[in-house]
Coordinates of C-alpha atoms in Angstrom, one line a residue:
M1 CA 115.5 118.3 95.1
I2 CA 113.5 119.2 92.3
P3 CA 113.4 122.7 91.0
Y4 CA 109.8 124.5 91.5
D5 CA 109.3 125.1 88.1
K6 CA 109.5 121.4 87.4
L7 CA 106.3 120.8 89.6
D8 CA 102.9 120.2 88.6
K9 CA 101.3 124.3 88.8
D10 CA 98.1 121.9 91.2
I11 CA 100.5 121.4 93.9
E12 CA 103.5 123.8 94.4
P13 CA 102.2 125.8 96.4
L14 CA 101.5 122.8 99.2
V15 CA 105.3 121.8 98.5
R16 CA 106.7 125.7 98.9
V17 CA 104.4 125.7 102.1
L18 CA 105.0 122.4 103.8
N19 CA 108.6 123.1 102.5
S20 CA 109.1 126.4 104.6
T21 CA 107.9 125.2 108.0
G22 CA 111.8 124.4 108.3
C23 CA 111.2 120.8 109.5
L24 CA 111.2 118.9 105.9
A25 CA 112.5 119.0 102.3
T26 CA 110.4 117.6 100.4
T27 CA 111.3 115.3 97.7
G28 CA 108.8 114.0 95.0
S29 CA 105.0 115.1 95.0
C30 CA 102.1 114.0 92.5
I31 CA 98.7 116.4 92.0
G32 CA 97.2 112.6 90.6
H33 CA 95.6 112.5 87.5
N34 CA 92.2 112.4 85.7
V35 CA 90.3 110.5 87.7
D36 CA 92.9 109.5 90.5
P37 CA 91.6 110.8 93.9
V38 CA 95.1 111.4 95.6
A39 CA 97.4 113.8 95.7
E40 CA 101.1 112.6 97.2
V41 CA 104.1 114.8 99.0
L42 CA 107.0 112.8 99.8
F43 CA 110.1 113.9 101.9
K44 CA 112.2 113.6 104.6
V45 CA 112.3 115.0 108.2
T46 CA 114.5 117.9 109.0
D47 CA 113.4 118.9 111.9
L48 CA 111.5 115.7 114.0
R49 CA 110.7 118.2 117.4
K50 CA 109.2 120.9 114.7
W51 CA 108.4 118.3 112.2
K52 CA 105.4 116.8 115.3
K53 CA 103.9 120.0 115.6
V54 CA 102.9 120.5 112.1
M55 CA 101.9 117.2 111.8
L56 CA 99.6 117.3 114.8
R57 CA 98.3 120.4 112.6
L58 CA 97.3 118.6 109.8
L59 CA 95.8 115.4 111.7
H60 CA 93.9 118.0 113.5
L61 CA 92.7 119.5 109.9
S62 CA 92.0 116.3 108.3
Q63 CA 88.9 115.4 111.3
S64 CA 87.8 118.9 109.7
I65 CA 87.1 118.0 106.3
D66 CA 84.7 115.3 105.8
Y67 CA 85.0 114.5 102.0
A68 CA 89.0 113.6 101.9
N69 CA 91.5 112.4 104.6
I70 CA 94.6 113.9 105.1
D71 CA 97.0 111.0 106.0
V72 CA 101.4 111.5 107.1
F73 CA 102.6 108.4 107.0
Q74 CA 106.4 107.0 107.4
W75 CA 107.3 105.3 104.0
H76 CA 109.6 102.0 104.7
R77 CA 110.4 101.2 101.5
L78 CA 114.3 99.8 99.4
S79 CA 115.7 101.5 97.0
A80 CA 115.8 100.6 93.5
E81 CA 119.7 99.4 94.4
G82 CA 118.0 97.3 97.9
D83 CA 119.0 100.0 100.8
Y84 CA 116.6 100.3 103.4
M85 CA 115.5 103.5 103.0
V86 CA 111.8 105.5 105.9
D87 CA 110.8 108.2 103.6
W88 CA 107.5 110.8 104.6
K89 CA 103.6 110.9 103.1
L90 CA 101.2 113.4 102.8
K91 CA 98.5 112.5 101.3
L92 CA 95.4 113.6 100.6
V93 CA 92.8 111.5 99.3
I94 CA 89.2 112.7 98.2
H95 CA 86.5 109.9 98.6
P96 CA 82.8 110.4 97.7
I97 CA 80.0 112.0 100.6
N98 CA 78.1 109.3 99.8
H99 CA 78.1 106.2 96.3
E100 CA 75.4 107.9 93.9
F101 CA 79.0 110.6 93.9
K102 CA 80.8 110.6 91.0
Y103 CA 84.7 111.6 90.3
D104 CA 85.1 113.4 86.9
S105 CA 88.7 115.6 86.9
A106 CA 88.1 118.9 86.9
R107 CA 85.9 118.1 90.3
L108 CA 88.1 116.0 92.1
L109 CA 91.0 119.1 91.1
E110 CA 89.0 121.5 92.3
L111 CA 89.1 119.5 96.0
K112 CA 92.8 118.7 96.0
K113 CA 93.0 122.7 95.4
T114 CA 90.5 123.3 98.0
I115 CA 91.7 120.6 101.0
I116 CA 95.9 122.3 99.5
S117 CA 94.1 126.4 100.6
Q118 CA 93.2 124.6 103.5
I119 CA 96.7 123.5 104.8
I120 CA 98.4 126.3 103.8
Q121 CA 96.1 128.9 105.2
E122 CA 96.7 126.5 108.6
L123 CA 100.4 126.0 108.4
G124 CA 101.3 129.8 106.8
V125 CA 103.6 130.6 104.4
A126 CA 106.6 132.1 106.2
D127 CA 108.5 132.9 103.2
P128 CA 105.7 132.7 100.3
N129 CA 109.1 132.5 98.0
P130 CA 111.6 130.0 99.4
P131 CA 115.1 129.8 97.4
P132 CA 114.7 126.7 95.1
L133 CA 115.3 123.8 95.5
S134 CA 119.2 123.0 94.0

């Protein structure tokens, strides 16, 4: 696990709230850079029953946001060693409301931070200062 102080400060709050749900352990994250409309968090599910409830809340929240998707899916892949792996991915994808919308890095970051705030509000934070990842 990556220590919180090593994460991009803009995605750290999302990683913290996801870890505080008690049903998953994050393994990687990226806020996206410059004009990349995607931010994502990779994780392992540790409690499938709890995770299904959290996932439904995230997908419900996604329906109320008109400028972005919150996508949650299993990610089947091969490791660098060739081993079959199953991870999960939470992906925030900002999309233009109309074709005239132009992305710039400041606007994209603002929109991503707004969605992260909405996720934090939706999920709540059981412990705002969870123990550091080791």
